[in-house]
Short mmCIF file of C-alpha atoms in Angstrom, two decimals:
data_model
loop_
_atom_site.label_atom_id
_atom_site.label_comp_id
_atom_site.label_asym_id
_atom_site.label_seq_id
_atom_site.Cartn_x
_atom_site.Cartn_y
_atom_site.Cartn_z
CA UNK H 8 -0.12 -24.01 4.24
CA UNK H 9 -1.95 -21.33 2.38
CA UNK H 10 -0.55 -17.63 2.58
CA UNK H 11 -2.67 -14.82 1.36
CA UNK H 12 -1.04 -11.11 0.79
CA UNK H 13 -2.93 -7.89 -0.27
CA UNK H 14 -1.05 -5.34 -1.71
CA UNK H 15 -1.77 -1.75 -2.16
CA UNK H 16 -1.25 0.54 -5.99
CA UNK H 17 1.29 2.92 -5.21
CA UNK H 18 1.40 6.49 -7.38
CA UNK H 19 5.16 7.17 -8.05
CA UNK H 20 7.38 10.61 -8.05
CA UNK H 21 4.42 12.63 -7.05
CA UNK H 22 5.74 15.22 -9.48
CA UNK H 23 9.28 16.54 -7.74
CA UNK H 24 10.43 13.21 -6.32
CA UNK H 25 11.68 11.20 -9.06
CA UNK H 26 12.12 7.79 -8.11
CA UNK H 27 11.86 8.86 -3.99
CA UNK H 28 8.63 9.89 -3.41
CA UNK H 29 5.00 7.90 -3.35
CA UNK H 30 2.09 7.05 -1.83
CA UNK H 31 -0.32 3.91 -1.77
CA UNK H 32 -4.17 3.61 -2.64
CA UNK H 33 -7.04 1.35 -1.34
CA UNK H 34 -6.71 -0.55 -4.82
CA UNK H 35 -5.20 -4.13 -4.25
CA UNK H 36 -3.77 -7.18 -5.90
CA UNK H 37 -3.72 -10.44 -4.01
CA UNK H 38 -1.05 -12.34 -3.80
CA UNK H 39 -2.07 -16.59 -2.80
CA UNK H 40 1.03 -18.63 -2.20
CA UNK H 41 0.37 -22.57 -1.22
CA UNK H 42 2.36 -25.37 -0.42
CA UNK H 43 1.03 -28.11 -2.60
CA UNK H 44 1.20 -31.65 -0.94
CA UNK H 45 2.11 -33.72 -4.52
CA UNK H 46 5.21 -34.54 -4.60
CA UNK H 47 6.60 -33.68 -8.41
CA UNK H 48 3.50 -31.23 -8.87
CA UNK H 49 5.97 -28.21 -9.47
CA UNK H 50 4.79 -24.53 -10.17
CA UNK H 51 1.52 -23.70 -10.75
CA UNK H 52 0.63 -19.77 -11.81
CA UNK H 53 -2.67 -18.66 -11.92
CA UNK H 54 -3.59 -14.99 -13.16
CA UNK H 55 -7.31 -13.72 -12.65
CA UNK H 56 -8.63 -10.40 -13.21
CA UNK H 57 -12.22 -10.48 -12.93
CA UNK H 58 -12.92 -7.49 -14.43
CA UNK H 59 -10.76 -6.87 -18.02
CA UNK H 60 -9.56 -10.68 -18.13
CA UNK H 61 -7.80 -9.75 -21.37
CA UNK H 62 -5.69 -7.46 -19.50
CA UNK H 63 -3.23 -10.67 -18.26
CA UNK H 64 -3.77 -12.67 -21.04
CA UNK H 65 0.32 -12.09 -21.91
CA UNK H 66 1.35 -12.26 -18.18
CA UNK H 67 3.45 -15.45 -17.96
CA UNK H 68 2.44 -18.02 -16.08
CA UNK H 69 5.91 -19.90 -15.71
CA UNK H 70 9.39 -19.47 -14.27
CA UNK H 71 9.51 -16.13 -16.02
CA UNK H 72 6.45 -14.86 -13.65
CA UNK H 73 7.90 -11.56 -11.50
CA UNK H 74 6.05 -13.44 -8.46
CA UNK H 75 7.61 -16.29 -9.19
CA UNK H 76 11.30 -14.34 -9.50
CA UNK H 77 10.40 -12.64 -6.15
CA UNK H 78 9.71 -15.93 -4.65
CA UNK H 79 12.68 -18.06 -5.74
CA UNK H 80 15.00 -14.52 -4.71
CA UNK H 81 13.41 -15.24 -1.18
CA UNK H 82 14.06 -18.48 -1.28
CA UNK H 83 17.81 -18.73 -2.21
CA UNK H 84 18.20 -15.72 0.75
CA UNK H 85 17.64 -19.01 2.92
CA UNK H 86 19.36 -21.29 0.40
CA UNK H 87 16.83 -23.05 -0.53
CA UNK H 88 14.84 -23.63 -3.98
CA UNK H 89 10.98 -23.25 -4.60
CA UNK H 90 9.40 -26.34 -5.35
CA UNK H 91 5.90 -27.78 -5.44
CA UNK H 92 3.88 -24.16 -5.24
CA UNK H 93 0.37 -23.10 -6.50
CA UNK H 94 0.63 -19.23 -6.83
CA UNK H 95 -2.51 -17.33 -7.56
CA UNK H 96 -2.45 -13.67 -8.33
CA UNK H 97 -5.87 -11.75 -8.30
CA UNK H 98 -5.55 -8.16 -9.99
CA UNK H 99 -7.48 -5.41 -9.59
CA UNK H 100 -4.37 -2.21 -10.24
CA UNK H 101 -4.58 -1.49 -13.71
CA UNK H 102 -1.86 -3.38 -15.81
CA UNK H 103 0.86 -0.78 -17.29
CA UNK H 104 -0.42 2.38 -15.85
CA UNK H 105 1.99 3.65 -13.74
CA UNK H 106 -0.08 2.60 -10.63
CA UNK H 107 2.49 -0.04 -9.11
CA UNK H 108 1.23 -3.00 -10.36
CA UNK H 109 4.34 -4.90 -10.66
CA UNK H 110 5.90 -3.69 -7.33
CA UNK H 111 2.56 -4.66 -5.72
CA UNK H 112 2.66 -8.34 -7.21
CA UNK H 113 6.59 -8.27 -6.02
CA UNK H 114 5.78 -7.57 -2.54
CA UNK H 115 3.06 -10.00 -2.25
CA UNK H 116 5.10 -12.65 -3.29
CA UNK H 117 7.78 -11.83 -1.23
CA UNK H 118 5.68 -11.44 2.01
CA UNK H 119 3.79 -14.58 0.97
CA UNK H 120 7.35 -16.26 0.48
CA UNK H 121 8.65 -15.13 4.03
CA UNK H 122 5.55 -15.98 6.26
CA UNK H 123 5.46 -19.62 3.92
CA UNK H 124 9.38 -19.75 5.44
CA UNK H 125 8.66 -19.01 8.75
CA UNK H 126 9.59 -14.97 8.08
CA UNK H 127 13.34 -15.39 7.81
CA UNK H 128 13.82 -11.69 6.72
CA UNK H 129 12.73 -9.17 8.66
CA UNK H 130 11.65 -6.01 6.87
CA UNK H 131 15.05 -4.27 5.88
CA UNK H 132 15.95 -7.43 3.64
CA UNK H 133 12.11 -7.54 1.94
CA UNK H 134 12.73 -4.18 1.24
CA UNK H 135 16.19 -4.45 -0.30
CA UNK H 136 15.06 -7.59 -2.59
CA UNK H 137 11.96 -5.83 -3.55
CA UNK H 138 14.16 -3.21 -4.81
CA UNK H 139 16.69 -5.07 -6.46
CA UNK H 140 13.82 -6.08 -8.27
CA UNK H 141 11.89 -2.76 -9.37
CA UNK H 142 15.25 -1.36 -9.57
CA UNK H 143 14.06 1.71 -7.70
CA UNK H 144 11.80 2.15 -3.88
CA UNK H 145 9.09 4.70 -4.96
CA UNK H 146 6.62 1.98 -5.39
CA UNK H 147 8.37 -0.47 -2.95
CA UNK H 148 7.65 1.80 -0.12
CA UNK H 149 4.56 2.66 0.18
CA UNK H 150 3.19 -0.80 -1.19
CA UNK H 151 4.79 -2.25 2.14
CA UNK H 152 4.28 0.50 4.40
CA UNK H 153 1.63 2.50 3.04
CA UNK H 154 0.78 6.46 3.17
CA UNK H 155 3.34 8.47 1.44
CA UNK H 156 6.89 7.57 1.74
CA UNK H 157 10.11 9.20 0.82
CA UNK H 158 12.87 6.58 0.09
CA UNK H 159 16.32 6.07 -0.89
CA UNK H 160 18.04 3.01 -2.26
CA UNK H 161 21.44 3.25 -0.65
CA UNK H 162 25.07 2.00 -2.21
CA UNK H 163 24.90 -1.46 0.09
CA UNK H 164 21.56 -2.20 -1.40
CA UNK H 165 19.48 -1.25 1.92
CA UNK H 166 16.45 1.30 1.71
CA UNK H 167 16.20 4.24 4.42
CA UNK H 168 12.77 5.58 3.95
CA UNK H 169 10.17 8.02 5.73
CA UNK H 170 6.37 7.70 6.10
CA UNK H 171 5.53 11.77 5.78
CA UNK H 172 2.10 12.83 6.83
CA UNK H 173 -1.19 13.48 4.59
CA UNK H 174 -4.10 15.51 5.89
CA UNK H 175 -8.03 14.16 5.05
CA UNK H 176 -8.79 17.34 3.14
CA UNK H 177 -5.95 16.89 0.62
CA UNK H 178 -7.95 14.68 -2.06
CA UNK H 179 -6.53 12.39 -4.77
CA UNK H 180 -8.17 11.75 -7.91
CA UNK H 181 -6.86 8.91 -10.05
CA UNK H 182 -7.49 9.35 -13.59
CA UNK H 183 -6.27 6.36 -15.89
CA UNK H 184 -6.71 6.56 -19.68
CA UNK H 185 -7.42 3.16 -21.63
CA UNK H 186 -4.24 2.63 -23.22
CA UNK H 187 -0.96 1.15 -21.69
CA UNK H 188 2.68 2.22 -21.78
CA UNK H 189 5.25 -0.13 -20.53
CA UNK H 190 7.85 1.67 -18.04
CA UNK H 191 10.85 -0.10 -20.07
CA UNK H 192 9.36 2.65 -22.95
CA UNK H 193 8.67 5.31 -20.68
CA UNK H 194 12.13 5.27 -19.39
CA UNK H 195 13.81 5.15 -22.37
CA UNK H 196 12.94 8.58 -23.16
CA UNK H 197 14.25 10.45 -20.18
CA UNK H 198 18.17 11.42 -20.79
CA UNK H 199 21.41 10.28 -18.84
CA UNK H 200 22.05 13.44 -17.93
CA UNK H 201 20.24 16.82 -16.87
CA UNK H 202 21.27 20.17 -16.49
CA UNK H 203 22.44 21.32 -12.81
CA UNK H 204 19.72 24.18 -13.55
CA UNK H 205 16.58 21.29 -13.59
CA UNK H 206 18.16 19.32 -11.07
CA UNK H 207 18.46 22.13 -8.35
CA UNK H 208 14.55 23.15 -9.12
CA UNK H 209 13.70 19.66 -8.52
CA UNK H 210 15.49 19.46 -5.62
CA UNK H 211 14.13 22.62 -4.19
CA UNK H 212 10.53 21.53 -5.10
CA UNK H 213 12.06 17.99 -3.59
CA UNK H 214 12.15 20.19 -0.10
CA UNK H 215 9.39 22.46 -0.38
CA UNK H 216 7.29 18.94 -0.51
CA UNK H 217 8.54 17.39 2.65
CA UNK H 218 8.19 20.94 3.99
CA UNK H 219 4.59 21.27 2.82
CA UNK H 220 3.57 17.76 4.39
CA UNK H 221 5.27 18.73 7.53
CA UNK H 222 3.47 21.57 8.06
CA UNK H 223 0.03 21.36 5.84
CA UNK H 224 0.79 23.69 3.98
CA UNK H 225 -1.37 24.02 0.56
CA UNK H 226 0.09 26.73 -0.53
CA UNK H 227 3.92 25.71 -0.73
CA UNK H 228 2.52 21.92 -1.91
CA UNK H 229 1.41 24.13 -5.48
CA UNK H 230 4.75 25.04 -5.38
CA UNK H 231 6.15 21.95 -4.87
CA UNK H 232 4.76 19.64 -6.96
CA UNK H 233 6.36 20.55 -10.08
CA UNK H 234 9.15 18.67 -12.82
CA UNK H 235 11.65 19.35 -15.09
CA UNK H 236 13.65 16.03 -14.67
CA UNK H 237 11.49 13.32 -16.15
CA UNK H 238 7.37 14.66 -17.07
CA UNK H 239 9.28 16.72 -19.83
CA UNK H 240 10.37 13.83 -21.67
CA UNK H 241 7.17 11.53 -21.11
CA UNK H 242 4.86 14.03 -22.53
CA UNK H 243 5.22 12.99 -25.81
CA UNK H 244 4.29 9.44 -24.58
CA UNK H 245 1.07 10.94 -22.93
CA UNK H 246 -0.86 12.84 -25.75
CA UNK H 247 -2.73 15.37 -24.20
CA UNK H 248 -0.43 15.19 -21.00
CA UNK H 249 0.99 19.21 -21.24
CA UNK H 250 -2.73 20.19 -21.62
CA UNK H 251 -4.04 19.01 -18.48
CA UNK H 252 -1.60 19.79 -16.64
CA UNK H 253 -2.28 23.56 -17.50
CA UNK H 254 -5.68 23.18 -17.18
CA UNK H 255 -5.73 21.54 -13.56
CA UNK H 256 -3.15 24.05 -12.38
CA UNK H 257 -5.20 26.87 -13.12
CA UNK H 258 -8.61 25.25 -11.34
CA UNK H 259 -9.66 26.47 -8.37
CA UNK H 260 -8.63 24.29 -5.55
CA UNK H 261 -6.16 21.96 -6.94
CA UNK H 262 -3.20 22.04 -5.40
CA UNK H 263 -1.12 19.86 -7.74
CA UNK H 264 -1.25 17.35 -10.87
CA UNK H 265 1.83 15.10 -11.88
CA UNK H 266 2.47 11.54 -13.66
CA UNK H 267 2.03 8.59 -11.94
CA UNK H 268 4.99 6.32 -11.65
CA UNK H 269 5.78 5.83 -15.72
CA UNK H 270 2.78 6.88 -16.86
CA UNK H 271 -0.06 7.17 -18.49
CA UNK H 272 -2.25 7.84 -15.62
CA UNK H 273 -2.19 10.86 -13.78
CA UNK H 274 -2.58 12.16 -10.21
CA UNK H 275 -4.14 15.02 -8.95
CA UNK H 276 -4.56 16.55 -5.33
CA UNK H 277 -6.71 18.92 -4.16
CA UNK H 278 -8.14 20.90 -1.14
CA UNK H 279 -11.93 22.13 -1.98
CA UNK H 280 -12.00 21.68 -5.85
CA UNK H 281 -14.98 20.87 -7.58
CA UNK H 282 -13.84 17.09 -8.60
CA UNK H 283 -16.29 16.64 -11.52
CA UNK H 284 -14.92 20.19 -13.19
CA UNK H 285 -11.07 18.26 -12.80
CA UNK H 286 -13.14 14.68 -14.13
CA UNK H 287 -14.23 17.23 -16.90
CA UNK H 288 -10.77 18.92 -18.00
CA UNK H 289 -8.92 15.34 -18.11
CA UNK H 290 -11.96 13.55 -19.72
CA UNK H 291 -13.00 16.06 -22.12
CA UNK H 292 -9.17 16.48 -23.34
CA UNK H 293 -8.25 12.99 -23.73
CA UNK H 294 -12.01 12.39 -25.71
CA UNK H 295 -10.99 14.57 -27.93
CA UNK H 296 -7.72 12.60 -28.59
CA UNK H 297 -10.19 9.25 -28.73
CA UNK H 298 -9.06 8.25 -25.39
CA UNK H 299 -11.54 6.82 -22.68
CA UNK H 300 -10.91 7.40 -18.97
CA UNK H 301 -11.30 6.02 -15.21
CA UNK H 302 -11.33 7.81 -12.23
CA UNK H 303 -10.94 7.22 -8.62
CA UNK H 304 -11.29 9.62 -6.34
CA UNK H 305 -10.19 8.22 -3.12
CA UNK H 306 -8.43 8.35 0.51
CA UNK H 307 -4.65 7.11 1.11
CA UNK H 308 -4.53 3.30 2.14
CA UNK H 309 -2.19 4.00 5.43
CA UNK H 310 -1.49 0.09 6.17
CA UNK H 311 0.45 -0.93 3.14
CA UNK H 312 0.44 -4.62 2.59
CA UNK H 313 -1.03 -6.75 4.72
CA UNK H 314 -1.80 -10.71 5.44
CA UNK H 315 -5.64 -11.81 4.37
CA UNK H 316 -5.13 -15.41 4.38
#
């Protein structure tokens, strides 16, 4: 049996929601799963990007493979051990970005895992493992679900979430800058404590958001989608990062710019905006700074992951 799984990137925090809010994009990584019929023909990883091959060159293709993890934490949920499995992962989400990539490989293998097993856990438990995994369920979320989600990883290790509604003239432009930055680094930076004075702004921007998307309202979304609990810190990860930010904020029509997930790439949404004058203020800024950059300026992917094969 053969299992395919595509799996949305997801753009993390969205500015006020650290580690709560996100949303997915119609960028995918597959995730193949097969039974092999050899007896004794163990694990077999295969990584393929068709596009920047060198990009998964230092991916590991053994035991120590996050699909694999996923798979064998599915697996001993049922108590049982993976075996004889050919796993192929096709990647098109850029590789430490801050687009998801690693919770979208974790879900695929998971949901790959369950269907292989008959679908043993039902959503609430692929969500929890998932989670366990990432450690947080602002990518988890929306990979699975899709649209933007608002999610909390409770005490008992279960995940309440919300999908919240998006409206087809709030654009997102993706802009990723050639260079990576591993979240292990990018969370390093950000302190073990805050003051109560950043934390209640970011909670009030936290509401204003939910508020906004409730309602459509552009207006109170520029208001909302502002940080002092963990863009502060990653700036100095993201050269040109404070820049902009400034920049975009004071264009006509954009409603909002933040870090994706860990970083480096950034989001920004907008209602009218001239997209090539934002293409212009990020490219021209991180040029200058010898820094090349990709954009995508697309819809939401509303299905979240989803069987192919």
């Amino acid at each position: 049996m053969k299992v395919g799984i595509q799996v949305p990137a997801t753009m993390a925090n969205l500015g006020c929601g650290f580690d709560c809010l996100g949303l997915a994009l119609p960028i995918y990584n597959t995730i193949i799963v097969e039974e092999t019929v050899l007896p004794g023909s163990g694990i077999e990883i295969n990584i393929i990007d068709e596009k920047n091959p060198d990009s998964v060159l230092n991916i590991p293709t053994d035991k120590n493979n996050i699909v694999y993890k996923a798979i064998e934490l599915l697996y001993s949920y049922i108590g049982q051990v993976p075996d004889e499995l050919k796993i192929t992962i096709k990647t098109q989400i850029p590789v430490a970005r801050g687009l998801g990539s690693s919770a979208s490989v974790v879900v695929g293998g998971l949901m790959a895992a369950n269907t292989l097993l008959r679908n043993p856990a039902d959503e609430a438990v692929l969500l929890s493992i998932a989670t366990e995994i990432e450690g947080h369920p602002d990518n988890i979320t929306p990979a699975i679900k899709g649209g933007v989600t608002l999610s909390s990883w409770e005490d008992d290790g279960s995940v309440v979430y919300r999908k919240l509604p998006w409206y087809d003239d709030w654009k997102v432009t993706v802009c990723i800058p050639d260079y990576e930055l591993a979240t292990e680094i990018s969370r390093s930076v950000l302190p073990k404590e805050v003051a109560l004075k950043d934390a209640a702004f970011n909670l009030r921007r936290s509401a204003m958001f939910v508020e906004a998307l409730h309602t459509h309202d552009s207006e109170l979304l520029k208001l909302a989608m502002r940080d002092r609990l963990h863009q502060p810190y990653r700036k100095k990860l993201v050269p040109g990062l404070v820049a902009i930010m400034d920049n975009l904020r004071h264009t006509n029509g954009v409603l909002g710019c933040f870090l994706s997930g860990a970083g480096p790439a950034i989001g920004v949404v907008s209602c009218g905006a001239n997209i090539n004058e934002v293409k212009d203020i990020v490219a021209n800024t991180w040029r200058d700074m010898n820094v090349n950059t990709q954009f995508y300026s697309l819809p939401l992917d509303n299905e979240g992951a989803k069987r192919i094969l």
